[in-house]
Amino acid sequence: MNQFRTVLSVFTIALLFTSCNEKKLTEVQVPLPEEEATTVQMGNPADIIANEGTFKMMPLPYAYDGLEPSIDARTMEIHYSKHHLGYINKLNEVIAGTELEKLTIEEILKSLDLENKTLRNNAGGYYNHNLFWSSMSSKGGGEPTGSLNTAIKKDFGSFSDFKNQLAEAANKQFGSGWAWLVTDKTGKLTIVGTANQDNPLMPNIGVTGTPILALDVWEHAYYLKYQNKRNSYVDAFFNVINWKAAEKRYDETVKKELPVKVL
Ligand code: MN3
């Protein structure tokens, strides 16, 4: 009898194992998560309006995902609708009711008292980001043409040398800041870096020139996609540079700054 029980127990255990295995096989057929659960809803840059004040949001010349894959849509959305909006609102707040309301942003920067930290950070933040948005295009990249191409070759030797110098300035900027391509009054180009939201128009910050291109190297400009790899972000920036806009700025600056010849 005992022998019979043992045989029955072994048979039951074996049956249990088999049914467990069968059950496991059916458990694998779990429905996949719906696709829309992973889709991030993007806002529209045109919906971002600054608070009442002198300065308005410059319309973004492309959609948030217009610079993909070089600059990701989520970074662009946060950068424009949160960081940039913050700078413009604080700038409007700090100049409200003062003489500064009558000035252009360039005039505010050129006459800036560096000790006025709120104005320095937010007027800089407003101007710098406007130039940064304008420095890029969904059809950007490649190399410049016309007068800017000629000037780059004259002042840096080649486009490749220029690229290396701008990348080096961007990568070596310690902490938050910017890398710039600037021109002087004669049309001579140089590359400079500034910390925080400073820029070359501000007096007595150690660099001078009129900005032609701006590259934001704050972590908020790249961290979501590139994490600590700032150099990969800097390389990607070259794929979206709006050279047509840069050349236009260069021509207008040099034309305006050079003395008019009287015949
Ligand atoms: Mn920024």
PDB file of C-alpha atoms and ligand atoms in Angstrom:
ATOM      1  CA  MET A   1       0.000   0.000   0.000  1.00  0.00           C
ATOM      2  CA  ASN A   2       2.807   2.331   0.952  1.00  0.00           C
ATOM      3  CA  GLN A   3       4.495   1.583  -2.336  1.00  0.00           C
ATOM      4  CA  PHE A   4       1.295   2.448  -4.150  1.00  0.00           C
ATOM      5  CA  ARG A   5       1.101   5.809  -2.231  1.00  0.00           C
ATOM      6  CA  THR A   6       4.690   6.638  -3.126  1.00  0.00           C
ATOM      7  CA  VAL A   7       4.048   5.935  -6.795  1.00  0.00           C
ATOM      8  CA  LEU A   8       0.867   8.042  -6.645  1.00  0.00           C
ATOM      9  CA  SER A   9       2.715  10.948  -4.964  1.00  0.00           C
ATOM     10  CA  VAL A  10       5.483  10.933  -7.571  1.00  0.00           C
ATOM     11  CA  PHE A  11       2.839  10.822 -10.311  1.00  0.00           C
ATOM     12  CA  THR A  12       0.959  13.767  -8.730  1.00  0.00           C
ATOM     13  CA  ILE A  13       4.134  15.866  -8.363  1.00  0.00           C
ATOM     14  CA  ALA A  14       5.100  15.121 -11.963  1.00  0.00           C
ATOM     15  CA  LEU A  15       1.609  16.147 -13.096  1.00  0.00           C
ATOM     16  CA  LEU A  16       1.847  19.371 -11.090  1.00  0.00           C
ATOM     17  CA  PHE A  17       5.182  20.270 -12.709  1.00  0.00           C
ATOM     18  CA  THR A  18       3.754  19.635 -16.132  1.00  0.00           C
ATOM     19  CA  SER A  19       0.723  21.811 -15.486  1.00  0.00           C
ATOM     20  CA  CYS A  20       2.979  24.581 -14.056  1.00  0.00           C
ATOM     21  CA  ASN A  21       5.065  24.486 -17.208  1.00  0.00           C
ATOM     22  CA  GLU A  22       1.952  24.683 -19.330  1.00  0.00           C
ATOM     23  CA  LYS A  23       0.718  27.633 -17.259  1.00  0.00           C
ATOM     24  CA  LYS A  24       4.031  29.437 -17.696  1.00  0.00           C
ATOM     25  CA  LEU A  25       3.746  29.110 -21.446  1.00  0.00           C
ATOM     26  CA  THR A  26       0.378  30.853 -21.440  1.00  0.00           C
ATOM     27  CA  GLU A  27       1.638  33.638 -19.151  1.00  0.00           C
ATOM     28  CA  VAL A  28       4.108  34.754 -21.801  1.00  0.00           C
ATOM     29  CA  GLN A  29       1.280  36.037 -23.945  1.00  0.00           C
ATOM     30  CA  VAL A  30       0.974  39.397 -22.154  1.00  0.00           C
ATOM     31  CA  PRO A  31      -0.457  42.163 -24.349  1.00  0.00           C
ATOM     32  CA  LEU A  32       2.188  44.736 -25.385  1.00  0.00           C
ATOM     33  CA  PRO A  33       1.834  48.280 -23.948  1.00  0.00           C
ATOM     34  CA  GLU A  34      -0.124  50.587 -26.199  1.00  0.00           C
ATOM     35  CA  GLU A  35       2.042  52.751 -28.437  1.00  0.00           C
ATOM     36  CA  GLU A  36       0.512  56.045 -27.305  1.00  0.00           C
ATOM     37  CA  ALA A  37       1.766  55.455 -23.756  1.00  0.00           C
ATOM     38  CA  THR A  38       5.318  56.202 -24.964  1.00  0.00           C
ATOM     39  CA  THR A  39       4.391  59.219 -27.142  1.00  0.00           C
ATOM     40  CA  VAL A  40       5.296  62.547 -25.518  1.00  0.00           C
ATOM     41  CA  GLN A  41       2.881  65.344 -26.293  1.00  0.00           C
ATOM     42  CA  MET A  42       4.738  68.386 -27.660  1.00  0.00           C
ATOM     43  CA  GLY A  43       3.438  71.902 -27.229  1.00  0.00           C
ATOM     44  CA  ASN A  44       3.458  74.658 -29.839  1.00  0.00           C
ATOM     45  CA  PRO A  45       6.162  77.388 -29.517  1.00  0.00           C
ATOM     46  CA  ALA A  46       3.633  79.985 -30.776  1.00  0.00           C
ATOM     47  CA  ASP A  47       1.556  79.400 -27.599  1.00  0.00           C
ATOM     48  CA  ILE A  48       4.364  80.705 -25.366  1.00  0.00           C
ATOM     49  CA  ILE A  49       3.617  84.343 -24.522  1.00  0.00           C
ATOM     50  CA  ALA A  50       5.695  86.530 -22.215  1.00  0.00           C
ATOM     51  CA  ASN A  51       4.029  88.502 -19.413  1.00  0.00           C
ATOM     52  CA  GLU A  52       3.034  92.096 -20.169  1.00  0.00           C
ATOM     53  CA  GLY A  53       6.184  94.153 -20.783  1.00  0.00           C
ATOM     54  CA  THR A  54       8.572  95.793 -23.250  1.00  0.00           C
ATOM     55  CA  PHE A  55      10.067  92.664 -24.751  1.00  0.00           C
ATOM     56  CA  LYS A  56       8.161  89.884 -26.529  1.00  0.00           C
ATOM     57  CA  MET A  57       9.030  86.268 -27.262  1.00  0.00           C
ATOM     58  CA  MET A  58      10.825  85.986 -30.586  1.00  0.00           C
ATOM     59  CA  PRO A  59       8.892  83.360 -32.593  1.00  0.00           C
ATOM     60  CA  LEU A  60      10.894  80.163 -32.872  1.00  0.00           C
ATOM     61  CA  PRO A  61      11.781  79.792 -36.587  1.00  0.00           C
ATOM     62  CA  TYR A  62      11.062  76.003 -36.510  1.00  0.00           C
ATOM     63  CA  ALA A  63       8.987  73.465 -34.581  1.00  0.00           C
ATOM     64  CA  TYR A  64      10.375  71.969 -31.365  1.00  0.00           C
ATOM     65  CA  ASP A  65      11.302  68.840 -33.308  1.00  0.00           C
ATOM     66  CA  GLY A  66      12.626  70.831 -36.293  1.00  0.00           C
ATOM     67  CA  LEU A  67      16.259  70.304 -35.327  1.00  0.00           C
ATOM     68  CA  GLU A  68      16.005  66.556 -34.674  1.00  0.00           C
ATOM     69  CA  PRO A  69      18.109  64.481 -34.391  1.00  0.00           C
ATOM     70  CA  SER A  70      20.874  67.012 -33.630  1.00  0.00           C
ATOM     71  CA  ILE A  71      18.859  68.842 -30.956  1.00  0.00           C
ATOM     72  CA  ASP A  72      15.994  66.807 -29.500  1.00  0.00           C
ATOM     73  CA  ALA A  73      12.437  68.140 -29.337  1.00  0.00           C
ATOM     74  CA  ARG A  74      12.011  67.759 -25.558  1.00  0.00           C
ATOM     75  CA  THR A  75      15.161  69.815 -24.878  1.00  0.00           C
ATOM     76  CA  MET A  76      14.005  72.508 -27.310  1.00  0.00           C
ATOM     77  CA  GLU A  77      10.576  72.669 -25.698  1.00  0.00           C
ATOM     78  CA  ILE A  78      11.909  73.046 -22.148  1.00  0.00           C
ATOM     79  CA  HIS A  79      14.632  75.451 -23.274  1.00  0.00           C
ATOM     80  CA  TYR A  80      12.233  77.777 -25.121  1.00  0.00           C
ATOM     81  CA  SER A  81       9.048  77.503 -23.061  1.00  0.00           C
ATOM     82  CA  LYS A  82      10.639  77.400 -19.589  1.00  0.00           C
ATOM     83  CA  HIS A  83      14.208  78.769 -19.501  1.00  0.00           C
ATOM     84  CA  HIS A  84      13.825  81.445 -22.175  1.00  0.00           C
ATOM     85  CA  LEU A  85      10.400  82.510 -20.931  1.00  0.00           C
ATOM     86  CA  GLY A  86      11.908  82.914 -17.449  1.00  0.00           C
ATOM     87  CA  TYR A  87      14.625  85.286 -18.729  1.00  0.00           C
ATOM     88  CA  ILE A  88      12.217  87.505 -20.677  1.00  0.00           C
ATOM     89  CA  ASN A  89       9.711  87.765 -17.820  1.00  0.00           C
ATOM     90  CA  LYS A  90      12.409  88.735 -15.310  1.00  0.00           C
ATOM     91  CA  LEU A  91      13.933  91.207 -17.806  1.00  0.00           C
ATOM     92  CA  ASN A  92      10.557  92.921 -18.317  1.00  0.00           C
ATOM     93  CA  GLU A  93      10.024  93.002 -14.566  1.00  0.00           C
ATOM     94  CA  VAL A  94      13.398  94.583 -13.760  1.00  0.00           C
ATOM     95  CA  ILE A  95      13.146  97.358 -16.398  1.00  0.00           C
ATOM     96  CA  ALA A  96       9.454  98.153 -15.762  1.00  0.00           C
ATOM     97  CA  GLY A  97       8.973 101.855 -15.008  1.00  0.00           C
ATOM     98  CA  THR A  98      12.632 102.744 -15.740  1.00  0.00           C
ATOM     99  CA  GLU A  99      14.342 104.605 -18.594  1.00  0.00           C
ATOM    100  CA  LEU A 100      15.579 101.245 -19.886  1.00  0.00           C
ATOM    101  CA  GLU A 101      12.115 100.526 -21.294  1.00  0.00           C
ATOM    102  CA  LYS A 102      12.862 102.950 -24.140  1.00  0.00           C
ATOM    103  CA  LEU A 103      16.075 101.186 -25.177  1.00  0.00           C
ATOM    104  CA  THR A 104      16.699  98.263 -27.517  1.00  0.00           C
ATOM    105  CA  ILE A 105      18.142  95.091 -25.999  1.00  0.00           C
ATOM    106  CA  GLU A 106      21.515  95.890 -27.628  1.00  0.00           C
ATOM    107  CA  GLU A 107      21.515  99.381 -26.064  1.00  0.00           C
ATOM    108  CA  ILE A 108      20.686  97.905 -22.652  1.00  0.00           C
ATOM    109  CA  LEU A 109      23.610  95.463 -22.942  1.00  0.00           C
ATOM    110  CA  LYS A 110      26.115  98.064 -24.188  1.00  0.00           C
ATOM    111  CA  SER A 111      25.317 100.435 -21.313  1.00  0.00           C
ATOM    112  CA  LEU A 112      25.041  97.703 -18.666  1.00  0.00           C
ATOM    113  CA  ASP A 113      26.296  98.141 -15.106  1.00  0.00           C
ATOM    114  CA  LEU A 114      27.847  94.712 -14.410  1.00  0.00           C
ATOM    115  CA  GLU A 115      26.941  95.067 -10.739  1.00  0.00           C
ATOM    116  CA  ASN A 116      23.261  94.946 -11.644  1.00  0.00           C
ATOM    117  CA  LYS A 117      23.227  91.147 -11.569  1.00  0.00           C
ATOM    118  CA  THR A 118      19.495  90.690 -12.219  1.00  0.00           C
ATOM    119  CA  LEU A 119      19.624  92.859 -15.346  1.00  0.00           C
ATOM    120  CA  ARG A 120      22.954  91.337 -16.434  1.00  0.00           C
ATOM    121  CA  ASN A 121      21.648  87.745 -16.224  1.00  0.00           C
ATOM    122  CA  ASN A 122      18.230  88.334 -17.736  1.00  0.00           C
ATOM    123  CA  ALA A 123      19.030  90.892 -20.454  1.00  0.00           C
ATOM    124  CA  GLY A 124      21.921  88.601 -21.408  1.00  0.00           C
ATOM    125  CA  GLY A 125      19.674  85.533 -21.285  1.00  0.00           C
ATOM    126  CA  TYR A 126      17.076  87.193 -23.537  1.00  0.00           C
ATOM    127  CA  TYR A 127      19.546  88.416 -26.173  1.00  0.00           C
ATOM    128  CA  ASN A 128      21.742  85.297 -26.136  1.00  0.00           C
ATOM    129  CA  HIS A 129      18.864  82.874 -26.647  1.00  0.00           C
ATOM    130  CA  ASN A 130      17.318  84.936 -29.451  1.00  0.00           C
ATOM    131  CA  LEU A 131      20.631  84.777 -31.265  1.00  0.00           C
ATOM    132  CA  PHE A 132      20.975  81.068 -30.486  1.00  0.00           C
ATOM    133  CA  TRP A 133      17.537  80.246 -31.969  1.00  0.00           C
ATOM    134  CA  SER A 134      18.457  82.324 -35.040  1.00  0.00           C
ATOM    135  CA  SER A 135      21.818  80.574 -35.358  1.00  0.00           C
ATOM    136  CA  MET A 136      20.053  77.292 -36.184  1.00  0.00           C
ATOM    137  CA  SER A 137      17.725  76.040 -38.908  1.00  0.00           C
ATOM    138  CA  SER A 138      15.989  72.780 -39.785  1.00  0.00           C
ATOM    139  CA  LYS A 139      17.722  73.139 -43.162  1.00  0.00           C
ATOM    140  CA  GLY A 140      21.040  74.175 -41.619  1.00  0.00           C
ATOM    141  CA  GLY A 141      24.534  72.758 -41.617  1.00  0.00           C
ATOM    142  CA  GLY A 142      27.149  72.646 -44.339  1.00  0.00           C
ATOM    143  CA  GLU A 143      29.450  75.603 -44.916  1.00  0.00           C
ATOM    144  CA  PRO A 144      28.863  79.336 -45.341  1.00  0.00           C
ATOM    145  CA  THR A 145      28.948  81.093 -48.679  1.00  0.00           C
ATOM    146  CA  GLY A 146      29.702  84.620 -49.855  1.00  0.00           C
ATOM    147  CA  SER A 147      31.398  87.239 -47.689  1.00  0.00           C
ATOM    148  CA  LEU A 148      31.306  85.180 -44.484  1.00  0.00           C
ATOM    149  CA  ASN A 149      32.952  82.229 -46.218  1.00  0.00           C
ATOM    150  CA  THR A 150      35.701  84.541 -47.497  1.00  0.00           C
ATOM    151  CA  ALA A 151      36.201  86.092 -44.038  1.00  0.00           C
ATOM    152  CA  ILE A 152      36.325  82.676 -42.303  1.00  0.00           C
ATOM    153  CA  LYS A 153      39.022  81.459 -44.684  1.00  0.00           C
ATOM    154  CA  LYS A 154      40.962  84.710 -44.277  1.00  0.00           C
ATOM    155  CA  ASP A 155      40.835  84.797 -40.467  1.00  0.00           C
ATOM    156  CA  PHE A 156      40.992  81.075 -39.566  1.00  0.00           C
ATOM    157  CA  GLY A 157      42.815  79.539 -42.554  1.00  0.00           C
ATOM    158  CA  SER A 158      40.023  77.101 -43.484  1.00  0.00           C
ATOM    159  CA  PHE A 159      36.476  76.151 -42.530  1.00  0.00           C
ATOM    160  CA  SER A 160      37.840  73.117 -40.716  1.00  0.00           C
ATOM    161  CA  ASP A 161      40.191  75.301 -38.614  1.00  0.00           C
ATOM    162  CA  PHE A 162      37.277  77.595 -37.769  1.00  0.00           C
ATOM    163  CA  LYS A 163      35.167  74.598 -36.741  1.00  0.00           C
ATOM    164  CA  ASN A 164      37.909  73.266 -34.478  1.00  0.00           C
ATOM    165  CA  GLN A 165      38.349  76.639 -32.786  1.00  0.00           C
ATOM    166  CA  LEU A 166      34.634  77.141 -32.133  1.00  0.00           C
ATOM    167  CA  ALA A 167      34.315  73.574 -30.808  1.00  0.00           C
ATOM    168  CA  GLU A 168      37.348  74.074 -28.566  1.00  0.00           C
ATOM    169  CA  ALA A 169      35.935  77.321 -27.107  1.00  0.00           C
ATOM    170  CA  ALA A 170      32.589  75.581 -26.466  1.00  0.00           C
ATOM    171  CA  ASN A 171      34.135  72.490 -24.890  1.00  0.00           C
ATOM    172  CA  LYS A 172      36.612  74.294 -22.660  1.00  0.00           C
ATOM    173  CA  GLN A 173      34.101  76.828 -21.265  1.00  0.00           C
ATOM    174  CA  PHE A 174      34.046  75.873 -17.601  1.00  0.00           C
ATOM    175  CA  GLY A 175      30.517  75.483 -16.224  1.00  0.00           C
ATOM    176  CA  SER A 176      27.644  77.401 -17.798  1.00  0.00           C
ATOM    177  CA  GLY A 177      28.314  79.800 -20.643  1.00  0.00           C
ATOM    178  CA  TRP A 178      28.482  80.490 -24.340  1.00  0.00           C
ATOM    179  CA  ALA A 179      30.813  80.236 -27.338  1.00  0.00           C
ATOM    180  CA  TRP A 180      30.611  82.994 -29.950  1.00  0.00           C
ATOM    181  CA  LEU A 181      31.713  83.886 -33.443  1.00  0.00           C
ATOM    182  CA  VAL A 182      32.086  87.674 -33.394  1.00  0.00           C
ATOM    183  CA  THR A 183      33.217  90.375 -35.803  1.00  0.00           C
ATOM    184  CA  ASP A 184      34.911  93.695 -35.171  1.00  0.00           C
ATOM    185  CA  LYS A 185      34.168  96.912 -37.056  1.00  0.00           C
ATOM    186  CA  THR A 186      36.510  96.019 -39.920  1.00  0.00           C
ATOM    187  CA  GLY A 187      34.908  92.616 -40.504  1.00  0.00           C
ATOM    188  CA  LYS A 188      37.643  90.621 -38.758  1.00  0.00           C
ATOM    189  CA  LEU A 189      36.277  87.464 -37.140  1.00  0.00           C
ATOM    190  CA  THR A 190      37.272  85.934 -33.803  1.00  0.00           C
ATOM    191  CA  ILE A 191      35.955  83.237 -31.475  1.00  0.00           C
ATOM    192  CA  VAL A 192      35.353  84.032 -27.821  1.00  0.00           C
ATOM    193  CA  GLY A 193      33.707  82.459 -24.789  1.00  0.00           C
ATOM    194  CA  THR A 194      31.666  84.034 -21.999  1.00  0.00           C
ATOM    195  CA  ALA A 195      30.441  82.727 -18.650  1.00  0.00           C
ATOM    196  CA  ASN A 196      26.815  82.501 -17.456  1.00  0.00           C
ATOM    197  CA  GLN A 197      24.609  84.838 -19.556  1.00  0.00           C
ATOM    198  CA  ASP A 198      27.340  87.363 -20.383  1.00  0.00           C
ATOM    199  CA  ASN A 199      27.935  88.281 -24.002  1.00  0.00           C
ATOM    200  CA  PRO A 200      30.491  90.263 -26.032  1.00  0.00           C
ATOM    201  CA  LEU A 201      28.291  93.401 -26.250  1.00  0.00           C
ATOM    202  CA  MET A 202      28.581  93.952 -22.476  1.00  0.00           C
ATOM    203  CA  PRO A 203      31.285  96.447 -21.465  1.00  0.00           C
ATOM    204  CA  ASN A 204      34.384  95.330 -19.544  1.00  0.00           C
ATOM    205  CA  ILE A 205      33.853  91.577 -19.625  1.00  0.00           C
ATOM    206  CA  GLY A 206      37.200  90.882 -21.286  1.00  0.00           C
ATOM    207  CA  VAL A 207      35.950  90.134 -24.814  1.00  0.00           C
ATOM    208  CA  THR A 208      34.504  92.413 -27.494  1.00  0.00           C
ATOM    209  CA  GLY A 209      32.792  92.156 -30.867  1.00  0.00           C
ATOM    210  CA  THR A 210      29.384  91.916 -32.484  1.00  0.00           C
ATOM    211  CA  PRO A 211      27.969  88.373 -32.256  1.00  0.00           C
ATOM    212  CA  ILE A 212      27.400  86.506 -35.535  1.00  0.00           C
ATOM    213  CA  LEU A 213      26.780  83.019 -34.108  1.00  0.00           C
ATOM    214  CA  ALA A 214      25.903  81.933 -30.562  1.00  0.00           C
ATOM    215  CA  LEU A 215      26.299  78.453 -29.059  1.00  0.00           C
ATOM    216  CA  ASP A 216      24.672  77.764 -25.686  1.00  0.00           C
ATOM    217  CA  VAL A 217      26.779  75.372 -23.585  1.00  0.00           C
ATOM    218  CA  TRP A 218      24.646  75.437 -20.437  1.00  0.00           C
ATOM    219  CA  GLU A 219      23.789  71.859 -19.451  1.00  0.00           C
ATOM    220  CA  HIS A 220      20.068  72.612 -19.966  1.00  0.00           C
ATOM    221  CA  ALA A 221      20.854  72.958 -23.696  1.00  0.00           C
ATOM    222  CA  TYR A 222      21.985  69.348 -24.114  1.00  0.00           C
ATOM    223  CA  TYR A 223      21.842  67.182 -20.980  1.00  0.00           C
ATOM    224  CA  LEU A 224      18.634  65.219 -21.760  1.00  0.00           C
ATOM    225  CA  LYS A 225      20.099  63.818 -24.969  1.00  0.00           C
ATOM    226  CA  TYR A 226      23.860  64.040 -24.508  1.00  0.00           C
ATOM    227  CA  GLN A 227      24.294  63.909 -20.678  1.00  0.00           C
ATOM    228  CA  ASN A 228      27.945  64.723 -19.884  1.00  0.00           C
ATOM    229  CA  LYS A 229      29.046  64.471 -23.542  1.00  0.00           C
ATOM    230  CA  ARG A 230      29.118  68.178 -24.348  1.00  0.00           C
ATOM    231  CA  ASN A 231      31.501  67.557 -27.237  1.00  0.00           C
ATOM    232  CA  SER A 232      28.885  65.383 -29.021  1.00  0.00           C
ATOM    233  CA  TYR A 233      26.327  68.176 -28.658  1.00  0.00           C
ATOM    234  CA  VAL A 234      28.847  70.716 -29.980  1.00  0.00           C
ATOM    235  CA  ASP A 235      29.556  68.460 -33.001  1.00  0.00           C
ATOM    236  CA  ALA A 236      25.794  68.159 -33.630  1.00  0.00           C
ATOM    237  CA  PHE A 237      25.372  71.962 -33.544  1.00  0.00           C
ATOM    238  CA  PHE A 238      27.396  72.184 -36.768  1.00  0.00           C
ATOM    239  CA  ASN A 239      24.688  70.101 -38.512  1.00  0.00           C
ATOM    240  CA  VAL A 240      22.055  72.774 -37.878  1.00  0.00           C
ATOM    241  CA  ILE A 241      23.924  76.102 -38.195  1.00  0.00           C
ATOM    242  CA  ASN A 242      21.911  78.624 -40.203  1.00  0.00           C
ATOM    243  CA  TRP A 243      24.713  80.036 -42.350  1.00  0.00           C
ATOM    244  CA  LYS A 244      22.385  82.220 -44.430  1.00  0.00           C
ATOM    245  CA  ALA A 245      21.254  84.088 -41.299  1.00  0.00           C
ATOM    246  CA  ALA A 246      24.857  84.321 -40.033  1.00  0.00           C
ATOM    247  CA  GLU A 247      26.059  85.784 -43.321  1.00  0.00           C
ATOM    248  CA  LYS A 248      23.219  88.326 -43.296  1.00  0.00           C
ATOM    249  CA  ARG A 249      24.188  89.423 -39.765  1.00  0.00           C
ATOM    250  CA  TYR A 250      27.830  89.657 -40.777  1.00  0.00           C
ATOM    251  CA  ASP A 251      27.082  91.792 -43.853  1.00  0.00           C
ATOM    252  CA  GLU A 252      24.730  94.113 -41.964  1.00  0.00           C
ATOM    253  CA  THR A 253      27.156  94.558 -39.046  1.00  0.00           C
ATOM    254  CA  VAL A 254      30.191  95.315 -41.186  1.00  0.00           C
ATOM    255  CA  LYS A 255      28.208  97.619 -43.496  1.00  0.00           C
ATOM    256  CA  LYS A 256      26.795  99.544 -40.537  1.00  0.00           C
ATOM    257  CA  GLU A 257      30.113  99.829 -38.697  1.00  0.00           C
ATOM    258  CA  LEU A 258      32.348 100.889 -41.629  1.00  0.00           C
ATOM    259  CA  PRO A 259      32.541 104.636 -42.219  1.00  0.00           C
ATOM    260  CA  VAL A 260      30.688 105.741 -45.351  1.00  0.00           C
ATOM    261  CA  LYS A 261      33.118 106.920 -47.995  1.00  0.00           C
ATOM    262  CA  VAL A 262      32.455 110.471 -49.194  1.00  0.00           C
ATOM    263  CA  LEU A 263      33.375 110.932 -52.835  1.00  0.00           C
TER     264      LEU A 263
HETATM  265 MN   MN3 B   1      20.045  78.251 -22.533  1.00  0.00          MN
END
